[in-house]
Amino acid sequence: MEGRARRVSLPFVGMIMVVLVQASNMVVTKMAMSDGLNKYTLVFYCNALSSLILLPFPFIISCRSGSCPPLTFSVLRKIFLLALVGFGTQICGYAGIDYSSPVLGTAMMNLVPAFTFILAIISRMEKVNWKSSSSQARLMGTIASILGALVITLYKGPAILRSPLPPSFVHPRRLLLLPSQQLNWVLGGFLLAAEAFFLSLWYIVQAFILKDYPVVMNIMFYLTFFATILSGLLSFIMVRELQSWILKVDAGLIAILYSAVAGVFRVTLCTWCLKKTGPIFVSMFKPLGIVFAVGLGFIFLGEKLHLGSLIGAIVIAMGFYALMWGKSKEEEKTIEGSGTVDGSLASSSHKIPLLQNKASKSSSLEAPLRPTLSTAIEHHPLLSRAQADLRPKVEDGLDFHDSPKLGLLNIDLGMELELELRTE
């Protein structure tokens, strides 16, 4: 009993820390940009630091594994496309937070499963039975998430929670000379929605790349390397002041270092929680980021909580959980269907003589092969390791035969982490 409670409580605390780190990263970034840090140089320095952190991994992987697939020009071209999509995600995300709020940013991140579901249907990675309750739940969840995003963006409403201390360091920002903060909020909401869309597209593109080149750490290094080049070119065009490139010991430097360290910590801890519990458990904590963003923004940014933000966040969270429920039901049906194939064949063999003969022949042929296969698996290092790696995944009740569909369960970094577990 104690062991089971410990297995559940530790991932529970771990996922709370993951969501807290993500929300705090948005708040720290907002503080740095409000203090004068340029968002383009912020993206460039974050990508450059991430590239330096990931630089040793391609050499370590090549030394440890001699069966690493070759990195062809075709794969590099796809990784560059993935970096281009990821770079657009970063720009939209930082710009959206700069002109709105971390609360809006965390709320819009719950649109990722809705957009991923739509893109998966368009790209024919997902087969949907509209007559089933699970598919209808996913459709209604998608519609509810989009409607909630429109509410939280277009309707701000009266303030229902005010900070007692007005912020002394956060100044109103103007985008494209817009006359009011309300228009900045609306445009920031659309930018954050675009970030969620690009992130969903990033998941889809990455799933295709991992089929051809399933070495996650190498992909992440080249991804951040190409993103550094793209962000550097855009920064040199958009930022002409030399002062904006000089880093000082202030909120800007703290934001860059915190983003890099927090990103590594979040990926590592989320990977561990994903391995222990599965993608459904990891995904269900996503709406909790809205609560953390409200609290941190209230304390450190002096932000107000408006009625429109509360209503929109609740609608988005309801749509998010409806999507997750529908996806979990489809996964359960897939697992049950794969488990009943042998049973249906056996029951049909009693009615159809041809199937009965084939079933008896296959059983008679399979029986002498079982000891040989077991011996081969035990004595072959690669097969025994694969058997050990697959056993906890099967016990978690997950279907690993369709990686794109599995990826749709994981939000933010969940999909690439799950696929990384398969390639270790």
Tab-separated table of C-alpha atoms in Angstrom:
chain	number	residue	atom	x	y	z
A	1	MET	CA	0.000	0.000	0.000
A	2	GLU	CA	2.776	2.422	0.937
A	3	GLY	CA	4.721	1.565	-2.196
A	4	ARG	CA	1.723	2.219	-4.418
A	5	ALA	CA	1.013	5.550	-2.679
A	6	ARG	CA	4.623	6.533	-3.137
A	7	ARG	CA	4.550	5.653	-6.831
A	8	VAL	CA	1.551	7.952	-7.262
A	9	SER	CA	2.574	10.791	-4.929
A	10	LEU	CA	6.056	11.346	-6.333
A	11	PRO	CA	4.908	11.874	-9.956
A	12	PHE	CA	2.074	14.044	-8.607
A	13	VAL	CA	4.542	16.356	-6.850
A	14	GLY	CA	6.861	16.208	-9.854
A	15	MET	CA	4.168	17.354	-12.298
A	16	ILE	CA	3.156	20.201	-9.981
A	17	MET	CA	6.782	21.346	-10.014
A	18	VAL	CA	6.894	21.051	-13.826
A	19	VAL	CA	3.832	23.265	-14.248
A	20	LEU	CA	5.086	25.714	-11.615
A	21	VAL	CA	8.440	26.055	-13.374
A	22	GLN	CA	6.704	26.671	-16.703
A	23	ALA	CA	4.439	29.391	-15.261
A	24	SER	CA	7.295	31.014	-13.353
A	25	ASN	CA	9.379	31.050	-16.540
A	26	MET	CA	6.654	33.071	-18.248
A	27	VAL	CA	6.489	35.503	-15.316
A	28	VAL	CA	10.280	35.980	-15.225
A	29	THR	CA	10.301	36.548	-18.991
A	30	LYS	CA	7.504	39.103	-18.675
A	31	MET	CA	9.429	40.938	-15.963
A	32	ALA	CA	12.605	41.003	-18.081
A	33	MET	CA	10.837	42.299	-21.196
A	34	SER	CA	8.987	44.917	-19.140
A	35	ASP	CA	12.360	45.969	-17.736
A	36	GLY	CA	13.653	46.651	-21.247
A	37	LEU	CA	14.987	43.331	-22.573
A	38	ASN	CA	14.324	42.999	-26.289
A	39	LYS	CA	12.343	39.881	-27.171
A	40	TYR	CA	14.402	39.208	-30.309
A	41	THR	CA	17.721	39.221	-28.459
A	42	LEU	CA	16.096	37.138	-25.714
A	43	VAL	CA	15.182	34.441	-28.249
A	44	PHE	CA	18.687	34.551	-29.754
A	45	TYR	CA	20.538	34.229	-26.436
A	46	CYS	CA	18.227	31.446	-25.207
A	47	ASN	CA	18.762	29.421	-28.392
A	48	ALA	CA	22.509	30.006	-28.324
A	49	LEU	CA	22.763	28.876	-24.701
A	50	SER	CA	20.630	25.814	-25.416
A	51	SER	CA	22.898	24.918	-28.342
A	52	LEU	CA	25.949	25.081	-26.091
A	53	ILE	CA	24.266	22.865	-23.496
A	54	LEU	CA	23.278	20.271	-26.111
A	55	LEU	CA	26.600	20.385	-28.006
A	56	PRO	CA	28.226	17.350	-26.280
A	57	PHE	CA	25.260	15.017	-26.842
A	58	PRO	CA	25.835	14.189	-30.542
A	59	PHE	CA	29.398	13.124	-29.734
A	60	ILE	CA	28.319	11.120	-26.676
A	61	ILE	CA	25.581	9.335	-28.619
A	62	SER	CA	27.896	8.527	-31.523
A	63	CYS	CA	30.467	7.055	-29.126
A	64	ARG	CA	27.950	5.015	-27.103
A	65	SER	CA	25.894	3.667	-29.974
A	66	GLY	CA	27.517	2.324	-33.095
A	67	SER	CA	24.147	1.735	-34.764
A	68	CYS	CA	23.197	5.418	-34.997
A	69	PRO	CA	21.517	6.076	-38.377
A	70	PRO	CA	23.356	8.401	-40.771
A	71	LEU	CA	22.396	12.065	-40.768
A	72	THR	CA	21.553	12.701	-44.424
A	73	PHE	CA	20.872	15.980	-46.193
A	74	SER	CA	17.203	15.068	-46.416
A	75	VAL	CA	16.998	14.684	-42.629
A	76	LEU	CA	18.839	17.978	-42.088
A	77	ARG	CA	16.413	19.699	-44.409
A	78	LYS	CA	13.475	18.392	-42.383
A	79	ILE	CA	15.141	19.452	-39.134
A	80	PHE	CA	15.628	22.942	-40.577
A	81	LEU	CA	11.913	23.047	-41.392
A	82	LEU	CA	11.190	21.962	-37.822
A	83	ALA	CA	13.508	24.703	-36.531
A	84	LEU	CA	11.689	27.254	-38.685
A	85	VAL	CA	8.346	26.235	-37.171
A	86	GLY	CA	9.840	26.257	-33.672
A	87	PHE	CA	11.353	29.686	-34.254
A	88	GLY	CA	7.939	31.032	-35.246
A	89	THR	CA	6.549	29.472	-32.074
A	90	GLN	CA	9.134	31.271	-29.946
A	91	ILE	CA	8.576	34.670	-31.551
A	92	CYS	CA	4.785	34.448	-31.242
A	93	GLY	CA	5.065	33.252	-27.644
A	94	TYR	CA	7.431	35.948	-26.406
A	95	ALA	CA	5.599	38.694	-28.302
A	96	GLY	CA	2.249	37.489	-26.985
A	97	ILE	CA	3.424	37.508	-23.373
A	98	ASP	CA	5.101	40.887	-23.877
A	99	TYR	CA	1.837	42.506	-24.936
A	100	SER	CA	-0.597	40.594	-22.735
A	101	SER	CA	-0.008	38.452	-19.644
A	102	PRO	CA	1.421	35.123	-18.457
A	103	VAL	CA	-2.131	34.180	-17.443
A	104	LEU	CA	-3.230	34.459	-21.058
A	105	GLY	CA	-0.099	32.581	-22.140
A	106	THR	CA	-0.744	29.589	-19.885
A	107	ALA	CA	-4.429	29.534	-20.870
A	108	MET	CA	-3.640	29.511	-24.589
A	109	MET	CA	-1.243	26.592	-24.165
A	110	ASN	CA	-4.303	24.426	-23.504
A	111	LEU	CA	-5.245	24.957	-27.163
A	112	VAL	CA	-2.371	22.695	-28.239
A	113	PRO	CA	-4.337	19.394	-28.113
A	114	ALA	CA	-7.232	20.976	-30.035
A	115	PHE	CA	-4.976	22.254	-32.822
A	116	THR	CA	-3.015	18.987	-32.834
A	117	PHE	CA	-6.254	17.035	-33.214
A	118	ILE	CA	-7.304	19.205	-36.186
A	119	LEU	CA	-3.894	18.955	-37.878
A	120	ALA	CA	-3.763	15.185	-37.296
A	121	ILE	CA	-7.109	14.783	-39.068
A	122	ILE	CA	-5.973	16.975	-41.965
A	123	SER	CA	-2.679	15.074	-42.338
A	124	ARG	CA	-4.528	11.713	-41.970
A	125	MET	CA	-2.473	10.716	-38.944
A	126	GLU	CA	-5.646	10.300	-36.913
A	127	LYS	CA	-8.651	8.178	-37.897
A	128	VAL	CA	-11.871	9.395	-36.314
A	129	ASN	CA	-15.181	7.580	-35.926
A	130	TRP	CA	-17.685	10.399	-35.525
A	131	LYS	CA	-20.358	7.995	-34.230
A	132	SER	CA	-18.344	7.020	-31.153
A	133	SER	CA	-18.667	8.943	-27.900
A	134	SER	CA	-14.898	9.407	-27.606
A	135	SER	CA	-14.620	11.139	-30.984
A	136	GLN	CA	-17.624	13.307	-30.195
A	137	ALA	CA	-16.013	14.282	-26.883
A	138	ARG	CA	-12.819	15.279	-28.677
A	139	LEU	CA	-14.789	17.336	-31.183
A	140	MET	CA	-16.747	19.110	-28.454
A	141	GLY	CA	-13.533	19.659	-26.495
A	142	THR	CA	-11.898	21.237	-29.534
A	143	ILE	CA	-14.829	23.580	-30.075
A	144	ALA	CA	-14.967	24.501	-26.372
A	145	SER	CA	-11.228	25.228	-26.270
A	146	ILE	CA	-11.416	27.553	-29.270
A	147	LEU	CA	-14.503	29.327	-27.890
A	148	GLY	CA	-12.787	29.769	-24.533
A	149	ALA	CA	-9.748	31.243	-26.271
A	150	LEU	CA	-11.983	33.751	-28.055
A	151	VAL	CA	-13.677	34.700	-24.778
A	152	ILE	CA	-10.426	35.232	-22.880
A	153	THR	CA	-9.022	37.277	-25.783
A	154	LEU	CA	-11.953	39.453	-26.816
A	155	TYR	CA	-13.721	39.946	-23.462
A	156	LYS	CA	-11.680	41.259	-20.559
A	157	GLY	CA	-14.502	42.312	-18.240
A	158	PRO	CA	-14.264	43.919	-14.825
A	159	ALA	CA	-11.383	43.188	-12.467
A	160	ILE	CA	-12.327	40.669	-9.785
A	161	LEU	CA	-8.896	40.461	-8.110
A	162	ARG	CA	-6.697	43.507	-7.626
A	163	SER	CA	-3.144	43.633	-6.354
A	164	PRO	CA	-2.749	45.857	-3.272
A	165	LEU	CA	0.665	47.038	-4.438
A	166	PRO	CA	0.822	48.668	-7.883
A	167	PRO	CA	3.846	47.438	-9.835
A	168	SER	CA	6.728	49.861	-10.050
A	169	PHE	CA	8.673	48.076	-12.792
A	170	VAL	CA	6.003	46.941	-15.273
A	171	HIS	CA	5.112	49.612	-17.781
A	172	PRO	CA	2.385	49.535	-20.414
A	173	ARG	CA	3.690	48.493	-23.804
A	174	ARG	CA	2.431	49.562	-27.203
A	175	LEU	CA	2.506	47.392	-30.267
A	176	LEU	CA	2.380	48.963	-33.737
A	177	LEU	CA	1.207	52.257	-32.136
A	178	LEU	CA	-2.072	50.755	-31.002
A	179	PRO	CA	-3.999	53.349	-28.965
A	180	SER	CA	-5.225	51.213	-26.057
A	181	GLN	CA	-4.075	48.397	-23.822
A	182	GLN	CA	-7.225	46.462	-24.734
A	183	LEU	CA	-6.096	46.234	-28.367
A	184	ASN	CA	-2.644	45.141	-27.183
A	185	TRP	CA	-4.346	42.419	-25.099
A	186	VAL	CA	-6.366	41.224	-28.097
A	187	LEU	CA	-3.345	41.135	-30.396
A	188	GLY	CA	-1.324	39.386	-27.692
A	189	GLY	CA	-4.072	36.757	-27.425
A	190	PHE	CA	-3.985	36.079	-31.154
A	191	LEU	CA	-0.180	35.820	-31.047
A	192	LEU	CA	-0.401	33.277	-28.214
A	193	ALA	CA	-3.042	31.336	-30.138
A	194	ALA	CA	-0.664	31.337	-33.110
A	195	GLU	CA	2.045	30.000	-30.774
A	196	ALA	CA	-0.231	27.094	-29.804
A	197	PHE	CA	-0.955	26.395	-33.474
A	198	PHE	CA	2.738	26.434	-34.425
A	199	LEU	CA	3.519	24.186	-31.458
A	200	SER	CA	0.925	21.687	-32.651
A	201	LEU	CA	2.405	21.820	-36.149
A	202	TRP	CA	5.842	21.347	-34.569
A	203	TYR	CA	4.646	18.116	-32.943
A	204	ILE	CA	3.305	16.795	-36.252
A	205	VAL	CA	6.485	17.613	-38.187
A	206	GLN	CA	8.651	16.121	-35.456
A	207	ALA	CA	6.683	12.869	-35.546
A	208	PHE	CA	7.484	12.491	-39.252
A	209	ILE	CA	11.180	13.261	-38.682
A	210	LEU	CA	11.493	10.729	-35.860
A	211	LYS	CA	10.324	7.990	-38.214
A	212	ASP	CA	13.372	8.586	-40.436
A	213	TYR	CA	15.885	9.619	-37.758
A	214	PRO	CA	14.898	8.424	-34.236
A	215	VAL	CA	17.793	10.065	-32.349
A	216	VAL	CA	16.106	12.700	-30.219
A	217	MET	CA	19.126	14.448	-28.687
A	218	ASN	CA	20.819	14.887	-32.065
A	219	ILE	CA	17.608	16.360	-33.459
A	220	MET	CA	17.337	18.747	-30.504
A	221	PHE	CA	20.920	19.957	-30.973
A	222	TYR	CA	20.549	20.696	-34.667
A	223	LEU	CA	17.127	22.156	-33.961
A	224	THR	CA	18.498	24.695	-31.479
A	225	PHE	CA	21.514	25.337	-33.732
A	226	PHE	CA	19.326	26.246	-36.709
A	227	ALA	CA	17.036	28.260	-34.425
A	228	THR	CA	20.080	30.209	-33.210
A	229	ILE	CA	20.983	31.101	-36.806
A	230	LEU	CA	17.404	32.126	-37.644
A	231	SER	CA	16.951	34.179	-34.482
A	232	GLY	CA	20.363	35.798	-34.977
A	233	LEU	CA	19.486	36.908	-38.509
A	234	LEU	CA	16.136	38.327	-37.407
A	235	SER	CA	17.693	40.043	-34.398
A	236	PHE	CA	20.345	41.736	-36.542
A	237	ILE	CA	17.592	43.059	-38.793
A	238	MET	CA	15.133	44.148	-36.095
A	239	VAL	CA	17.518	45.307	-33.345
A	240	ARG	CA	19.897	48.027	-34.478
A	241	GLU	CA	20.791	49.492	-31.077
A	242	LEU	CA	24.045	48.115	-29.690
A	243	GLN	CA	22.783	48.662	-26.158
A	244	SER	CA	20.113	46.004	-26.640
A	245	TRP	CA	22.778	43.354	-27.291
A	246	ILE	CA	24.793	44.055	-24.130
A	247	LEU	CA	23.841	41.788	-21.239
A	248	LYS	CA	23.893	43.236	-17.758
A	249	VAL	CA	23.402	41.697	-14.352
A	250	ASP	CA	19.718	42.479	-14.239
A	251	ALA	CA	16.352	40.860	-14.911
A	252	GLY	CA	17.317	40.199	-18.553
A	253	LEU	CA	20.314	38.012	-17.691
A	254	ILE	CA	18.310	36.246	-14.985
A	255	ALA	CA	15.552	35.507	-17.505
A	256	ILE	CA	17.994	34.023	-20.042
A	257	LEU	CA	19.737	31.822	-17.487
A	258	TYR	CA	16.494	30.810	-15.817
A	259	SER	CA	14.900	29.895	-19.142
A	260	ALA	CA	17.814	27.583	-20.004
A	261	VAL	CA	18.127	25.943	-16.565
A	262	ALA	CA	14.370	25.698	-16.023
A	263	GLY	CA	13.932	24.186	-19.481
A	264	VAL	CA	16.438	21.404	-18.773
A	265	PHE	CA	14.925	20.767	-15.343
A	266	ARG	CA	11.379	20.699	-16.731
A	267	VAL	CA	12.280	18.306	-19.562
A	268	THR	CA	14.134	15.939	-17.222
A	269	LEU	CA	11.418	15.864	-14.557
A	270	CYS	CA	8.617	15.574	-17.103
A	271	THR	CA	10.448	12.654	-18.739
A	272	TRP	CA	10.639	10.852	-15.416
A	273	CYS	CA	6.954	11.457	-14.640
A	274	LEU	CA	5.995	10.366	-18.148
A	275	LYS	CA	7.925	7.121	-17.751
A	276	LYS	CA	6.344	6.386	-14.368
A	277	THR	CA	2.724	7.244	-15.139
A	278	GLY	CA	2.083	7.753	-18.864
A	279	PRO	CA	0.994	10.652	-21.064
A	280	ILE	CA	-2.587	10.984	-19.781
A	281	PHE	CA	-1.403	11.659	-16.221
A	282	VAL	CA	1.161	14.184	-17.446
A	283	SER	CA	-1.314	16.020	-19.662
A	284	MET	CA	-4.018	16.454	-17.027
A	285	PHE	CA	-1.877	18.928	-15.053
A	286	LYS	CA	-1.685	21.447	-17.905
A	287	PRO	CA	-4.608	23.690	-16.839
A	288	LEU	CA	-3.008	24.008	-13.393
A	289	GLY	CA	-0.538	26.432	-14.988
A	290	ILE	CA	-3.305	29.043	-15.179
A	291	VAL	CA	-3.643	28.993	-11.375
A	292	PHE	CA	0.104	29.372	-10.866
A	293	ALA	CA	0.292	32.160	-13.456
A	294	VAL	CA	-2.522	34.069	-11.712
A	295	GLY	CA	-0.805	33.775	-8.339
A	296	LEU	CA	2.697	34.644	-9.547
A	297	GLY	CA	1.431	37.490	-11.728
A	298	PHE	CA	-0.552	38.863	-8.792
A	299	ILE	CA	2.491	38.781	-6.488
A	300	PHE	CA	5.369	39.772	-8.770
A	301	LEU	CA	3.712	41.698	-11.608
A	302	GLY	CA	0.831	43.327	-9.770
A	303	GLU	CA	-1.617	42.086	-12.380
A	304	LYS	CA	-5.384	42.058	-12.077
A	305	LEU	CA	-7.556	39.035	-12.652
A	306	HIS	CA	-10.472	39.961	-14.914
A	307	LEU	CA	-13.808	38.209	-15.271
A	308	GLY	CA	-13.236	37.410	-18.956
A	309	SER	CA	-9.932	35.704	-18.162
A	310	LEU	CA	-11.608	33.557	-15.499
A	311	ILE	CA	-14.533	32.514	-17.718
A	312	GLY	CA	-12.335	31.835	-20.732
A	313	ALA	CA	-9.834	29.826	-18.692
A	314	ILE	CA	-12.611	27.644	-17.246
A	315	VAL	CA	-14.079	26.976	-20.714
A	316	ILE	CA	-10.624	26.149	-22.133
A	317	ALA	CA	-9.902	23.784	-19.209
A	318	MET	CA	-13.237	22.002	-19.737
A	319	GLY	CA	-12.484	21.578	-23.434
A	320	PHE	CA	-8.986	20.347	-22.608
A	321	TYR	CA	-10.227	17.635	-20.266
A	322	ALA	CA	-12.936	16.608	-22.743
A	323	LEU	CA	-10.212	16.109	-25.356
A	324	MET	CA	-8.078	14.112	-22.962
A	325	TRP	CA	-11.036	11.959	-21.906
A	326	GLY	CA	-11.920	11.186	-25.517
A	327	LYS	CA	-8.330	10.308	-26.365
A	328	SER	CA	-7.939	8.073	-23.310
A	329	LYS	CA	-11.133	6.188	-24.223
A	330	GLU	CA	-9.852	5.620	-27.755
A	331	GLU	CA	-6.578	4.285	-26.379
A	332	GLU	CA	-8.468	1.928	-24.074
A	333	LYS	CA	-10.526	0.625	-27.003
A	334	THR	CA	-7.347	0.104	-29.029
A	335	ILE	CA	-5.730	-1.883	-26.217
A	336	GLU	CA	-8.881	-3.931	-25.607
A	337	GLY	CA	-9.215	-4.621	-29.333
A	338	SER	CA	-5.642	-5.850	-29.585
A	339	GLY	CA	-6.183	-8.044	-26.540
A	340	THR	CA	-9.313	-9.687	-27.920
A	341	VAL	CA	-7.964	-10.590	-31.333
A	342	ASP	CA	-6.789	-14.011	-30.214
A	343	GLY	CA	-10.038	-14.619	-28.342
A	344	SER	CA	-12.211	-13.762	-31.325
A	345	LEU	CA	-10.131	-16.001	-33.557
A	346	ALA	CA	-10.533	-18.900	-31.151
A	347	SER	CA	-14.286	-18.420	-30.845
A	348	SER	CA	-14.671	-18.164	-34.603
A	349	SER	CA	-12.662	-21.346	-35.120
A	350	HIS	CA	-15.392	-23.371	-33.415
A	351	LYS	CA	-17.886	-22.192	-36.037
A	352	ILE	CA	-15.703	-22.235	-39.135
A	353	PRO	CA	-13.727	-25.438	-39.819
A	354	LEU	CA	-11.154	-23.655	-41.981
A	355	LEU	CA	-10.245	-21.293	-39.186
A	356	GLN	CA	-10.198	-24.163	-36.742
A	357	ASN	CA	-7.667	-26.056	-38.840
A	358	LYS	CA	-5.507	-22.967	-39.259
A	359	ALA	CA	-5.682	-22.149	-35.581
A	360	SER	CA	-4.687	-25.694	-34.591
A	361	LYS	CA	-1.854	-25.708	-37.099
A	362	SER	CA	-0.535	-22.369	-35.880
A	363	SER	CA	-0.710	-23.548	-32.268
A	364	SER	CA	1.146	-26.769	-33.086
A	365	LEU	CA	3.830	-24.805	-34.910
A	366	GLU	CA	4.091	-22.150	-32.218
A	367	ALA	CA	4.513	-24.510	-29.255
A	368	PRO	CA	7.986	-25.900	-30.125
A	369	LEU	CA	9.235	-22.423	-30.979
A	370	ARG	CA	8.448	-20.837	-27.613
A	371	PRO	CA	11.459	-22.271	-25.672
A	372	THR	CA	13.781	-21.368	-28.552
A	373	LEU	CA	12.493	-17.782	-28.689
A	374	SER	CA	12.706	-17.386	-24.915
A	375	THR	CA	16.293	-18.647	-24.894
A	376	ALA	CA	17.246	-16.337	-27.751
A	377	ILE	CA	15.754	-13.301	-26.005
A	378	GLU	CA	17.487	-14.077	-22.717
A	379	HIS	CA	20.920	-14.549	-24.289
A	380	HIS	CA	20.771	-11.765	-26.868
A	381	PRO	CA	21.701	-8.412	-25.242
A	382	LEU	CA	19.674	-6.193	-27.577
A	383	LEU	CA	16.560	-8.351	-27.397
A	384	SER	CA	16.725	-8.707	-23.626
A	385	ARG	CA	17.146	-4.943	-23.246
A	386	ALA	CA	14.205	-4.309	-25.549
A	387	GLN	CA	12.116	-6.748	-23.547
A	388	ALA	CA	13.046	-4.965	-20.299
A	389	ASP	CA	12.297	-1.551	-21.783
A	390	LEU	CA	8.932	-2.546	-23.203
A	391	ARG	CA	7.657	-4.310	-20.080
A	392	PRO	CA	6.928	-1.141	-17.979
A	393	LYS	CA	5.337	0.530	-21.003
A	394	VAL	CA	2.985	-2.378	-21.540
A	395	GLU	CA	2.140	-2.367	-17.845
A	396	ASP	CA	1.181	1.329	-18.149
A	397	GLY	CA	-1.489	0.335	-20.661
A	398	LEU	CA	-0.110	2.297	-23.623
A	399	ASP	CA	-0.136	1.431	-27.293
A	400	PHE	CA	3.322	2.014	-28.748
A	401	HIS	CA	2.591	0.734	-32.238
A	402	ASP	CA	1.471	4.119	-33.575
A	403	SER	CA	3.860	6.861	-32.521
A	404	PRO	CA	2.009	9.786	-34.168
A	405	LYS	CA	-1.201	8.925	-32.342
A	406	LEU	CA	0.725	8.487	-29.115
A	407	GLY	CA	2.280	11.895	-29.638
A	408	LEU	CA	-1.133	13.554	-29.776
A	409	LEU	CA	-1.628	12.684	-26.122
A	410	ASN	CA	1.358	14.693	-24.938
A	411	ILE	CA	1.159	18.438	-24.512
A	412	ASP	CA	4.045	21.003	-24.845
A	413	LEU	CA	7.143	18.715	-24.543
A	414	GLY	CA	5.263	15.472	-23.796
A	415	MET	CA	5.309	13.921	-27.245
A	416	GLU	CA	9.004	14.273	-27.948
A	417	LEU	CA	9.789	13.021	-24.453
A	418	GLU	CA	7.713	9.861	-24.940
A	419	LEU	CA	9.347	9.235	-28.282
A	420	GLU	CA	12.721	9.826	-26.673
A	421	LEU	CA	12.004	7.034	-24.213
A	422	ARG	CA	11.520	4.699	-27.152
A	423	THR	CA	14.880	5.584	-28.683
A	424	GLU	CA	16.996	5.258	-25.560
